[in-house]
mmCIF file of C-alpha atoms and ligand atoms in Angstrom:
data_model
loop_
_atom_site.group_PDB
_atom_site.id
_atom_site.type_symbol
_atom_site.label_atom_id
_atom_site.label_comp_id
_atom_site.label_asym_id
_atom_site.label_seq_id
_atom_site.Cartn_x
_atom_site.Cartn_y
_atom_site.Cartn_z
ATOM 1 C CA MET A 1 71.179 93.284 99.127
ATOM 2 C CA ILE A 2 72.471 96.665 97.977
ATOM 3 C CA THR A 3 71.150 98.133 94.750
ATOM 4 C CA VAL A 4 72.606 101.326 93.392
ATOM 5 C CA GLU A 5 70.385 102.331 90.508
ATOM 6 C CA ASN A 6 71.254 105.005 87.933
ATOM 7 C CA VAL A 7 72.984 107.138 90.533
ATOM 8 C CA SER A 8 74.546 110.430 89.437
ATOM 9 C CA LYS A 9 76.395 113.000 91.491
ATOM 10 C CA THR A 10 78.023 116.258 90.415
ATOM 11 C CA PHE A 11 80.214 118.402 92.637
ATOM 12 C CA SER A 12 80.386 122.113 91.890
ATOM 13 C CA GLY A 13 83.695 123.738 92.635
ATOM 14 C CA LYS A 14 85.643 126.889 91.821
ATOM 15 C CA SER A 15 87.174 125.276 88.759
ATOM 16 C CA GLY A 16 83.813 124.076 87.446
ATOM 17 C CA ASP A 17 81.606 121.032 87.863
ATOM 18 C CA VAL A 18 82.906 117.505 88.406
ATOM 19 C CA GLU A 19 80.612 114.660 87.421
ATOM 20 C CA ALA A 20 81.827 112.193 90.056
ATOM 21 C CA LEU A 21 79.133 109.583 89.293
ATOM 22 C CA LYS A 22 77.352 109.170 85.971
ATOM 23 C CA ASN A 23 74.370 106.873 85.948
ATOM 24 C CA VAL A 24 76.018 104.207 88.071
ATOM 25 C CA THR A 25 74.217 100.901 88.593
ATOM 26 C CA ILE A 26 75.539 98.012 90.679
ATOM 27 C CA GLN A 27 73.905 95.215 92.592
ATOM 28 C CA VAL A 28 75.596 93.615 95.561
ATOM 29 C CA ASN A 29 74.000 90.361 96.656
ATOM 30 C CA ASP A 30 73.876 89.068 100.219
ATOM 31 C CA GLY A 31 77.119 87.277 101.026
ATOM 32 C CA ASP A 32 79.105 88.964 98.248
ATOM 33 C CA ILE A 33 82.506 90.500 98.600
ATOM 34 C CA PHE A 34 81.995 93.032 95.831
ATOM 35 C CA GLY A 35 85.003 95.079 94.756
ATOM 36 C CA VAL A 36 84.990 98.336 92.827
ATOM 37 C CA ILE A 37 88.331 99.139 91.214
ATOM 38 C CA GLY A 38 89.456 102.297 89.473
ATOM 39 C CA PHE A 39 92.224 104.868 89.329
ATOM 40 C CA SER A 40 92.387 107.895 91.587
ATOM 41 C CA GLY A 41 89.514 110.281 90.915
ATOM 42 C CA ALA A 42 87.334 107.639 89.221
ATOM 43 C CA GLY A 43 84.535 108.227 91.725
ATOM 44 C CA LYS A 44 84.978 105.178 93.963
ATOM 45 C CA SER A 45 84.781 106.954 97.316
ATOM 46 C CA THR A 46 81.823 108.994 96.133
ATOM 47 C CA LEU A 47 80.084 105.764 95.127
ATOM 48 C CA ILE A 48 80.688 103.978 98.414
ATOM 49 C CA ARG A 49 79.615 107.087 100.351
ATOM 50 C CA THR A 50 76.315 107.220 98.483
ATOM 51 C CA VAL A 51 75.517 103.715 99.767
ATOM 52 C CA ASN A 52 75.131 104.939 103.347
ATOM 53 C CA LEU A 53 74.019 108.363 102.143
ATOM 54 C CA LEU A 54 77.075 110.162 103.529
ATOM 55 C CA GLU A 55 76.859 111.570 100.017
ATOM 56 C CA ARG A 56 73.358 112.206 98.696
ATOM 57 C CA PRO A 57 72.931 111.340 94.999
ATOM 58 C CA ASP A 58 71.547 114.045 92.674
ATOM 59 C CA SER A 59 69.456 111.395 90.977
ATOM 60 C CA GLY A 60 68.936 107.644 91.117
ATOM 61 C CA LYS A 61 68.198 105.308 93.982
ATOM 62 C CA VAL A 62 70.086 103.432 96.669
ATOM 63 C CA ILE A 63 68.062 100.482 97.914
ATOM 64 C CA ILE A 64 69.285 98.450 100.884
ATOM 65 C CA ASN A 65 67.423 95.276 101.757
ATOM 66 C CA GLY A 66 64.334 96.640 100.052
ATOM 67 C CA THR A 67 64.456 100.126 101.638
ATOM 68 C CA ASP A 68 64.996 103.146 99.413
ATOM 69 C CA MET A 69 67.643 105.060 101.376
ATOM 70 C CA THR A 70 67.161 108.254 99.375
ATOM 71 C CA ALA A 71 63.526 108.522 100.467
ATOM 72 C CA LEU A 72 64.098 108.075 104.214
ATOM 73 C CA PRO A 73 63.616 110.793 106.839
ATOM 74 C CA LYS A 74 66.786 111.532 108.818
ATOM 75 C CA ARG A 75 65.818 109.568 111.954
ATOM 76 C CA LYS A 76 65.097 106.434 109.953
ATOM 77 C CA LEU A 77 68.312 106.884 107.994
ATOM 78 C CA LEU A 78 70.358 106.945 111.210
ATOM 79 C CA GLU A 79 68.586 103.775 112.299
ATOM 80 C CA ILE A 80 69.452 101.955 109.057
ATOM 81 C CA ARG A 81 73.056 103.178 109.120
ATOM 82 C CA LYS A 82 73.596 101.054 112.242
ATOM 83 C CA ASN A 83 73.287 98.093 109.922
ATOM 84 C CA ILE A 84 76.139 99.401 107.754
ATOM 85 C CA GLY A 85 79.701 99.466 109.098
ATOM 86 C CA MET A 86 82.420 101.486 107.421
ATOM 87 C CA VAL A 87 86.204 101.067 107.324
ATOM 88 C CA PHE A 88 88.550 103.810 106.117
ATOM 89 C CA GLN A 89 91.991 103.948 104.525
ATOM 90 C CA GLN A 90 93.355 106.228 107.265
ATOM 91 C CA PHE A 91 91.609 104.217 110.021
ATOM 92 C CA ASN A 92 89.912 107.336 111.518
ATOM 93 C CA LEU A 93 90.661 106.318 115.108
ATOM 94 C CA LEU A 94 90.774 108.627 118.115
ATOM 95 C CA ASN A 95 94.488 108.462 118.866
ATOM 96 C CA SER A 96 94.237 109.584 122.470
ATOM 97 C CA LYS A 97 91.734 106.847 123.289
ATOM 98 C CA THR A 98 92.488 103.203 123.945
ATOM 99 C CA VAL A 99 91.656 100.353 121.598
ATOM 100 C CA ARG A 100 88.671 99.414 123.790
ATOM 101 C CA GLN A 101 87.374 102.976 123.847
ATOM 102 C CA ASN A 102 87.666 103.288 120.072
ATOM 103 C CA ILE A 103 85.798 100.062 119.421
ATOM 104 C CA ALA A 104 83.083 101.063 121.907
ATOM 105 C CA ILE A 105 82.284 104.454 120.325
ATOM 106 C CA PRO A 106 79.233 103.396 118.252
ATOM 107 C CA LEU A 107 77.714 101.639 121.287
ATOM 108 C CA ILE A 108 78.388 104.609 123.591
ATOM 109 C CA LEU A 109 76.578 106.819 121.057
ATOM 110 C CA GLU A 110 73.686 104.381 121.233
ATOM 111 C CA LYS A 111 73.789 104.689 125.059
ATOM 112 C CA LYS A 112 74.096 100.939 125.578
ATOM 113 C CA PRO A 113 74.667 99.691 129.162
ATOM 114 C CA LYS A 114 78.328 99.552 130.219
ATOM 115 C CA ALA A 115 78.348 95.815 130.892
ATOM 116 C CA GLU A 116 76.917 95.073 127.462
ATOM 117 C CA ILE A 117 79.508 97.316 125.814
ATOM 118 C CA ARG A 118 82.324 95.625 127.708
ATOM 119 C CA GLU A 119 81.178 92.174 126.674
ATOM 120 C CA ARG A 120 80.737 93.097 123.018
ATOM 121 C CA VAL A 121 84.120 94.854 122.863
ATOM 122 C CA ASN A 122 85.778 91.757 124.367
ATOM 123 C CA GLU A 123 84.162 89.574 121.697
ATOM 124 C CA LEU A 124 85.476 91.830 118.975
ATOM 125 C CA LEU A 125 88.965 92.105 120.440
ATOM 126 C CA LYS A 126 89.084 88.338 120.221
ATOM 127 C CA PHE A 127 87.667 88.262 116.705
ATOM 128 C CA VAL A 128 90.266 90.701 115.345
ATOM 129 C CA GLU A 129 93.037 89.070 117.413
ATOM 130 C CA LEU A 130 93.917 92.107 119.506
ATOM 131 C CA GLU A 131 93.085 90.749 122.953
ATOM 132 C CA GLU A 132 96.471 91.848 124.308
ATOM 133 C CA LYS A 133 96.082 95.404 123.050
ATOM 134 C CA GLY A 134 92.740 96.450 124.568
ATOM 135 C CA ASP A 135 94.209 99.054 126.894
ATOM 136 C CA VAL A 136 96.864 100.415 124.545
ATOM 137 C CA TYR A 137 96.362 103.888 123.088
ATOM 138 C CA ALA A 138 95.502 103.881 119.388
ATOM 139 C CA GLU A 139 98.469 106.125 118.584
ATOM 140 C CA ASN A 140 100.823 103.362 119.762
ATOM 141 C CA LEU A 141 99.579 100.754 117.300
ATOM 142 C CA SER A 142 101.017 99.682 113.948
ATOM 143 C CA GLY A 143 99.020 100.388 110.779
ATOM 144 C CA GLY A 144 97.732 96.821 110.570
ATOM 145 C CA GLN A 145 96.655 96.878 114.219
ATOM 146 C CA LYS A 146 94.924 100.223 113.694
ATOM 147 C CA GLN A 147 92.958 98.759 110.812
ATOM 148 C CA ARG A 148 91.966 95.780 112.975
ATOM 149 C CA VAL A 149 90.556 98.284 115.469
ATOM 150 C CA GLY A 150 88.808 100.101 112.604
ATOM 151 C CA ILE A 151 87.214 96.836 111.520
ATOM 152 C CA ALA A 152 86.214 95.914 115.077
ATOM 153 C CA ARG A 153 84.603 99.334 115.560
ATOM 154 C CA ALA A 154 82.717 98.945 112.271
ATOM 155 C CA LEU A 155 81.402 95.555 113.412
ATOM 156 C CA VAL A 156 80.481 96.462 116.973
ATOM 157 C CA THR A 157 76.827 97.189 116.137
ATOM 158 C CA ASN A 158 76.502 93.827 114.364
ATOM 159 C CA PRO A 159 75.942 95.234 110.878
ATOM 160 C CA SER A 160 75.010 92.998 107.953
ATOM 161 C CA ILE A 161 76.913 95.231 105.511
ATOM 162 C CA LEU A 162 80.494 96.470 105.649
ATOM 163 C CA LEU A 163 81.772 99.251 103.382
ATOM 164 C CA CYS A 164 85.552 99.454 102.994
ATOM 165 C CA ASP A 165 87.132 102.537 101.420
ATOM 166 C CA GLU A 166 90.686 101.499 100.453
ATOM 167 C CA ALA A 167 91.051 99.578 103.727
ATOM 168 C CA THR A 168 94.495 98.239 102.836
ATOM 169 C CA SER A 169 95.987 101.050 100.744
ATOM 170 C CA ALA A 170 98.028 102.482 103.619
ATOM 171 C CA LEU A 171 99.524 99.090 104.510
ATOM 172 C CA ASP A 172 102.531 97.080 103.366
ATOM 173 C CA PRO A 173 101.919 93.906 101.304
ATOM 174 C CA LYS A 174 102.247 91.454 104.204
ATOM 175 C CA THR A 175 99.926 93.443 106.466
ATOM 176 C CA THR A 176 97.521 93.872 103.527
ATOM 177 C CA GLU A 177 97.405 90.101 103.246
ATOM 178 C CA SER A 178 96.476 89.676 106.917
ATOM 179 C CA ILE A 179 93.753 92.372 106.766
ATOM 180 C CA LEU A 180 92.304 90.739 103.654
ATOM 181 C CA GLU A 181 92.237 87.430 105.542
ATOM 182 C CA LEU A 182 90.364 89.171 108.351
ATOM 183 C CA LEU A 183 87.816 90.621 105.901
ATOM 184 C CA LYS A 184 87.314 87.147 104.461
ATOM 185 C CA LYS A 185 86.664 85.874 107.975
ATOM 186 C CA VAL A 186 84.151 88.699 108.546
ATOM 187 C CA ASN A 187 82.324 87.647 105.395
ATOM 188 C CA ARG A 188 82.458 83.908 106.004
ATOM 189 C CA GLU A 189 81.976 83.602 109.746
ATOM 190 C CA LEU A 190 79.704 86.570 110.432
ATOM 191 C CA GLY A 191 77.848 86.441 107.099
ATOM 192 C CA VAL A 192 78.566 90.130 106.463
ATOM 193 C CA THR A 193 78.177 91.404 102.898
ATOM 194 C CA ILE A 194 81.192 93.501 101.915
ATOM 195 C CA LEU A 195 81.403 96.316 99.387
ATOM 196 C CA LEU A 196 84.972 97.515 99.011
ATOM 197 C CA ILE A 197 86.757 99.952 96.796
ATOM 198 C CA THR A 198 90.401 99.747 95.851
ATOM 199 C CA HIS A 199 92.919 100.659 93.200
ATOM 200 C CA GLN A 200 94.806 97.383 93.757
ATOM 201 C CA MET A 201 93.830 94.430 91.605
ATOM 202 C CA ASN A 202 95.439 91.973 94.025
ATOM 203 C CA VAL A 203 92.797 92.952 96.603
ATOM 204 C CA ILE A 204 90.082 91.969 94.120
ATOM 205 C CA ARG A 205 91.902 88.759 93.234
ATOM 206 C CA GLU A 206 92.415 87.735 96.871
ATOM 207 C CA ILE A 207 88.938 88.193 98.283
ATOM 208 C CA CYS A 208 86.234 89.378 95.890
ATOM 209 C CA ASN A 209 83.699 87.234 94.092
ATOM 210 C CA ARG A 210 82.324 90.133 92.037
ATOM 211 C CA VAL A 211 84.001 93.188 90.576
ATOM 212 C CA ALA A 212 83.065 96.457 88.898
ATOM 213 C CA VAL A 213 85.565 98.654 87.084
ATOM 214 C CA MET A 214 85.150 102.425 87.282
ATOM 215 C CA GLU A 215 86.518 105.172 85.088
ATOM 216 C CA ASN A 216 85.547 108.856 85.053
ATOM 217 C CA GLY A 217 82.441 108.322 87.151
ATOM 218 C CA GLU A 218 81.162 105.380 85.113
ATOM 219 C CA ILE A 219 81.100 101.631 85.598
ATOM 220 C CA VAL A 220 82.721 100.358 82.418
ATOM 221 C CA GLU A 221 82.566 96.650 83.191
ATOM 222 C CA GLN A 222 81.250 94.371 85.941
ATOM 223 C CA GLY A 223 80.743 90.699 86.613
ATOM 224 C CA ASP A 224 82.001 87.621 88.415
ATOM 225 C CA VAL A 225 85.701 87.925 89.187
ATOM 226 C CA ILE A 226 86.526 84.720 87.354
ATOM 227 C CA ASP A 227 84.797 85.971 84.165
ATOM 228 C CA VAL A 228 86.240 89.479 84.244
ATOM 229 C CA PHE A 229 89.775 88.216 85.000
ATOM 230 C CA GLY A 230 89.479 85.512 82.370
ATOM 231 C CA ASP A 231 88.272 87.759 79.583
ATOM 232 C CA PRO A 232 88.458 91.483 80.332
ATOM 233 C CA GLN A 233 86.679 93.578 77.691
ATOM 234 C CA HIS A 234 87.479 97.208 78.378
ATOM 235 C CA ASP A 235 91.026 98.542 77.942
ATOM 236 C CA ILE A 236 91.184 99.817 81.506
ATOM 237 C CA THR A 237 90.082 96.416 82.808
ATOM 238 C CA LYS A 238 92.712 94.717 80.659
ATOM 239 C CA GLY A 239 95.319 96.989 82.230
ATOM 240 C CA PHE A 240 94.188 96.141 85.760
ATOM 241 C CA VAL A 241 94.006 92.403 85.056
ATOM 242 C CA LYS A 242 97.492 92.493 83.567
ATOM 243 C CA THR A 243 98.876 93.667 86.911
ATOM 244 C CA VAL A 244 97.970 90.273 88.401
ATOM 245 C CA ILE A 245 97.590 87.904 85.433
ATOM 246 C CA ASP A 246 100.048 88.670 82.684
ATOM 247 C CA ASP A 247 99.285 86.703 79.539
ATOM 248 C CA THR A 248 101.362 88.935 77.272
ATOM 249 C CA ILE A 249 103.247 87.114 74.548
ATOM 250 C CA PRO A 250 106.936 87.943 75.066
ATOM 251 C CA ALA A 251 108.217 90.446 72.489
ATOM 252 C CA SER A 252 110.929 88.154 71.105
ATOM 253 C CA ILE A 253 108.422 85.346 70.480
ATOM 254 C CA ARG A 254 106.034 87.815 68.854
ATOM 255 C CA ARG A 255 108.792 89.075 66.567
ATOM 256 C CA SER A 256 109.890 85.631 65.493
ATOM 257 C CA ILE A 257 106.311 84.607 64.646
ATOM 258 C CA LEU A 258 105.751 87.736 62.605
ATOM 259 C CA ASN A 259 108.961 87.008 60.703
ATOM 260 C CA ASP A 260 108.640 83.302 59.988
ATOM 261 C CA HIS A 261 105.657 83.544 57.589
ATOM 262 C CA LYS A 262 104.439 80.024 58.397
ATOM 263 C CA GLN A 263 100.775 79.325 57.886
ATOM 264 C CA GLY A 264 99.125 79.371 61.277
ATOM 265 C CA GLU A 265 96.737 80.760 63.847
ATOM 266 C CA VAL A 266 97.340 82.144 67.311
ATOM 267 C CA LEU A 267 94.661 81.216 69.827
ATOM 268 C CA ARG A 268 94.056 82.349 73.380
ATOM 269 C CA LEU A 269 92.559 79.490 75.348
ATOM 270 C CA LYS A 270 90.801 79.931 78.662
ATOM 271 C CA PHE A 271 90.316 77.015 81.034
ATOM 272 C CA THR A 272 88.410 77.296 84.257
ATOM 273 C CA GLY A 273 88.114 74.724 86.988
ATOM 274 C CA GLU A 274 89.061 71.210 86.259
ATOM 275 C CA SER A 275 89.437 71.249 82.455
ATOM 276 C CA ALA A 276 92.739 69.594 81.643
ATOM 277 C CA GLN A 277 94.810 71.876 79.463
ATOM 278 C CA ASP A 278 97.801 69.569 79.170
ATOM 279 C CA SER A 279 95.883 66.690 77.700
ATOM 280 C CA LEU A 280 94.107 68.993 75.228
ATOM 281 C CA LEU A 281 97.384 69.957 73.566
ATOM 282 C CA SER A 282 98.566 66.371 73.305
ATOM 283 C CA ARG A 283 95.183 65.304 71.898
ATOM 284 C CA ILE A 284 95.417 68.033 69.259
ATOM 285 C CA ASN A 285 98.884 66.917 68.295
ATOM 286 C CA LYS A 286 97.800 63.296 68.089
ATOM 287 C CA ASN A 287 94.594 63.841 66.101
ATOM 288 C CA PHE A 288 95.572 66.532 63.619
ATOM 289 C CA SER A 289 98.524 67.313 61.392
ATOM 290 C CA VAL A 290 99.318 70.535 63.191
ATOM 291 C CA GLU A 291 102.149 71.694 65.337
ATOM 292 C CA THR A 292 101.310 73.481 68.617
ATOM 293 C CA ASN A 293 103.576 75.968 70.352
ATOM 294 C CA VAL A 294 102.847 77.616 73.676
ATOM 295 C CA LEU A 295 103.457 81.371 73.474
ATOM 296 C CA SER A 296 102.335 82.302 76.985
ATOM 297 C CA ALA A 297 100.820 80.499 79.936
ATOM 298 C CA THR A 298 99.437 81.644 83.271
ATOM 299 C CA VAL A 299 97.681 79.741 86.026
ATOM 300 C CA SER A 300 95.912 81.570 88.866
ATOM 301 C CA GLU A 301 93.534 80.689 91.638
ATOM 302 C CA LEU A 302 90.439 82.854 92.039
ATOM 303 C CA GLN A 303 87.661 82.079 94.467
ATOM 304 C CA GLY A 304 89.152 78.621 94.913
ATOM 305 C CA MET A 305 88.850 78.012 91.152
ATOM 306 C CA VAL A 306 91.802 77.545 88.857
ATOM 307 C CA LEU A 307 91.942 79.883 85.872
ATOM 308 C CA SER A 308 94.485 79.023 83.199
ATOM 309 C CA ILE A 309 95.151 81.142 80.151
ATOM 310 C CA LEU A 310 97.239 79.669 77.429
ATOM 311 C CA THR A 311 98.196 81.348 74.193
ATOM 312 C CA ILE A 312 99.155 78.805 71.555
ATOM 313 C CA ARG A 313 100.122 78.864 67.933
ATOM 314 C CA LEU A 314 98.878 76.213 65.582
ATOM 315 C CA THR A 315 100.805 75.752 62.352
ATOM 316 C CA GLY A 316 99.830 73.514 59.463
ATOM 317 C CA THR A 317 97.440 73.590 56.528
ATOM 318 C CA ASP A 318 94.306 75.753 56.755
ATOM 319 C CA ASP A 319 92.194 72.626 56.669
ATOM 320 C CA GLU A 320 93.950 70.881 59.571
ATOM 321 C CA ILE A 321 94.022 74.096 61.623
ATOM 322 C CA ALA A 322 90.274 74.538 61.099
ATOM 323 C CA LYS A 323 89.680 70.970 62.248
ATOM 324 C CA ALA A 324 91.837 71.456 65.328
ATOM 325 C CA GLU A 325 89.990 74.677 66.170
ATOM 326 C CA ARG A 326 86.650 72.929 65.877
ATOM 327 C CA TYR A 327 87.952 70.196 68.170
ATOM 328 C CA ILE A 328 89.061 72.757 70.770
ATOM 329 C CA LYS A 329 85.635 74.412 70.746
ATOM 330 C CA GLU A 330 83.886 71.043 71.017
ATOM 331 C CA SER A 331 86.037 70.262 74.054
ATOM 332 C CA GLY A 332 84.280 73.165 75.798
ATOM 333 C CA VAL A 333 87.397 75.334 76.002
ATOM 334 C CA GLU A 334 86.888 79.035 75.355
ATOM 335 C CA ALA A 335 89.114 79.993 72.447
ATOM 336 C CA ARG A 336 89.653 83.334 70.772
ATOM 337 C CA LYS A 337 91.837 84.186 67.787
ATOM 338 C CA VAL A 338 94.671 86.601 68.441
ATOM 339 C CA ILE A 339 95.868 88.763 65.572
ATOM 340 C CA LEU A 340 99.533 89.599 66.017
ATOM 341 C CA LYS A 341 100.640 92.941 64.700
ATOM 342 C CA ASN A 342 103.969 94.673 64.808
ATOM 343 C CA GLY A 343 104.288 96.813 67.910
ATOM 344 C CA SER A 344 101.041 95.547 69.455
ATOM 345 C CA THR A 345 101.133 93.993 72.908
ATOM 346 C CA ASP A 346 97.879 92.054 73.003
HETATM 347 N N1 ATP B 1 83.300 117.040 98.164
HETATM 348 C C1 ATP B 1 83.763 117.218 96.931
HETATM 349 N N2 ATP B 1 83.751 118.422 96.325
HETATM 350 C C2 ATP B 1 84.203 118.596 95.076
HETATM 351 N N3 ATP B 1 84.698 117.604 94.309
HETATM 352 C C3 ATP B 1 84.735 116.389 94.837
HETATM 353 C C4 ATP B 1 84.285 116.116 96.175
HETATM 354 N N4 ATP B 1 84.451 114.794 96.423
HETATM 355 C C5 ATP B 1 84.989 114.263 95.312
HETATM 356 N N5 ATP B 1 85.149 115.207 94.349
HETATM 357 C C6 ATP B 1 85.681 114.978 93.001
HETATM 358 O O1 ATP B 1 84.967 113.908 92.416
HETATM 359 C C7 ATP B 1 85.831 113.049 91.676
HETATM 360 C C8 ATP B 1 85.747 111.644 92.236
HETATM 361 O O2 ATP B 1 86.318 111.639 93.537
HETATM 362 P P1 ATP B 1 86.422 110.348 94.461
HETATM 363 O O3 ATP B 1 86.989 110.776 95.752
HETATM 364 O O4 ATP B 1 85.098 109.671 94.472
HETATM 365 O O5 ATP B 1 87.447 109.464 93.630
HETATM 366 P P2 ATP B 1 88.204 108.114 94.058
HETATM 367 O O6 ATP B 1 87.994 107.163 92.937
HETATM 368 O O7 ATP B 1 87.773 107.696 95.395
HETATM 369 O O8 ATP B 1 89.728 108.571 94.073
HETATM 370 P P3 ATP B 1 90.937 108.116 95.070
HETATM 371 O O9 ATP B 1 91.394 106.765 94.579
HETATM 372 O O10 ATP B 1 91.976 109.171 94.837
HETATM 373 O O11 ATP B 1 90.411 108.086 96.465
HETATM 374 C C9 ATP B 1 87.209 113.678 91.771
HETATM 375 O O12 ATP B 1 87.425 114.430 90.622
HETATM 376 C C10 ATP B 1 87.140 114.532 93.019
HETATM 377 O O13 ATP B 1 88.002 115.614 92.905
HETATM 378 MG MG1 MG B 2 88.758 107.501 97.237
#
């Protein structure tokens, strides 16, 4: 388990001080793939670097599996770092060394016997599906292959934690997909806890179970991916979620509703898992004297769970609408009223 507790960090530069982290608290549980998302300069890299103390916090604590990293003497810190692998956006490989040599570096530094290194490197080459490339120089690999080597090198000491700083940001979408699959395999098959940072919401959607959103050195929102994607609270989170789940009501529909002056309510309904959205609408229509219109609908899969967001408009008398709303709530569907305004894009 990784606990970052009230961590702050300020950098002093020529143009003044930068508060890169302000009282940041996150908890990453064993087995999590925890994603931190934010725009450039939000403080993501600084945060991930405080976890292995590449960056020392000015205040606050970093506790890994019960050990307070900030209180450790240097020798002990180096020891614990072996349990934490790190993967970088720009791969950080030695280009004039072969794939095997790159993967072996952490074990060579530990002065492990040659035979043991060879065996472990072979295991990892297989795991990252680069068996054919062992003797190729790193500079002759594609970006995706380089990142596979980066991941293999990070795993060579058998860490229980993997930190990924924008591991897919230098890759095209298809290669990103395959690296994300590999990270999932690292988590599932090797039981490695992953803390990753990214500015791409699709990375969070594809592999994370928990997410924290960062802005200006602060965590503005965090939680289970399904909850945060289903009902983002902060404006910046809403913006990120919209890049992968767009539940915007189309402008023309919005305009026609605002102009028709019928009595009605607009509701945003959230269904997770198995709840049957189709039958809910037909049951409403059958049981109440209201008309239902779908204004927007999205269905996504997150963590193997289906998340559907439906924006509907109910028209009819106040009394019948109120009854229908009560019925929706009693059906266990999360419903929230949406107030349409001219020019707004909620
Ligand atoms: N060593 C440093 N010295 C001075 N300022 C720094 C240093 N490292 C980071 N900063 C500043 O701290 C802030 C946060 O930087 P950080 O690299 O953590 O952001 P980030 O979210 O990782 O951004 P990006 O997505 O661009 O990588 C920025 O304003 C950056 O300029
Ligand atoms: Mg960064």
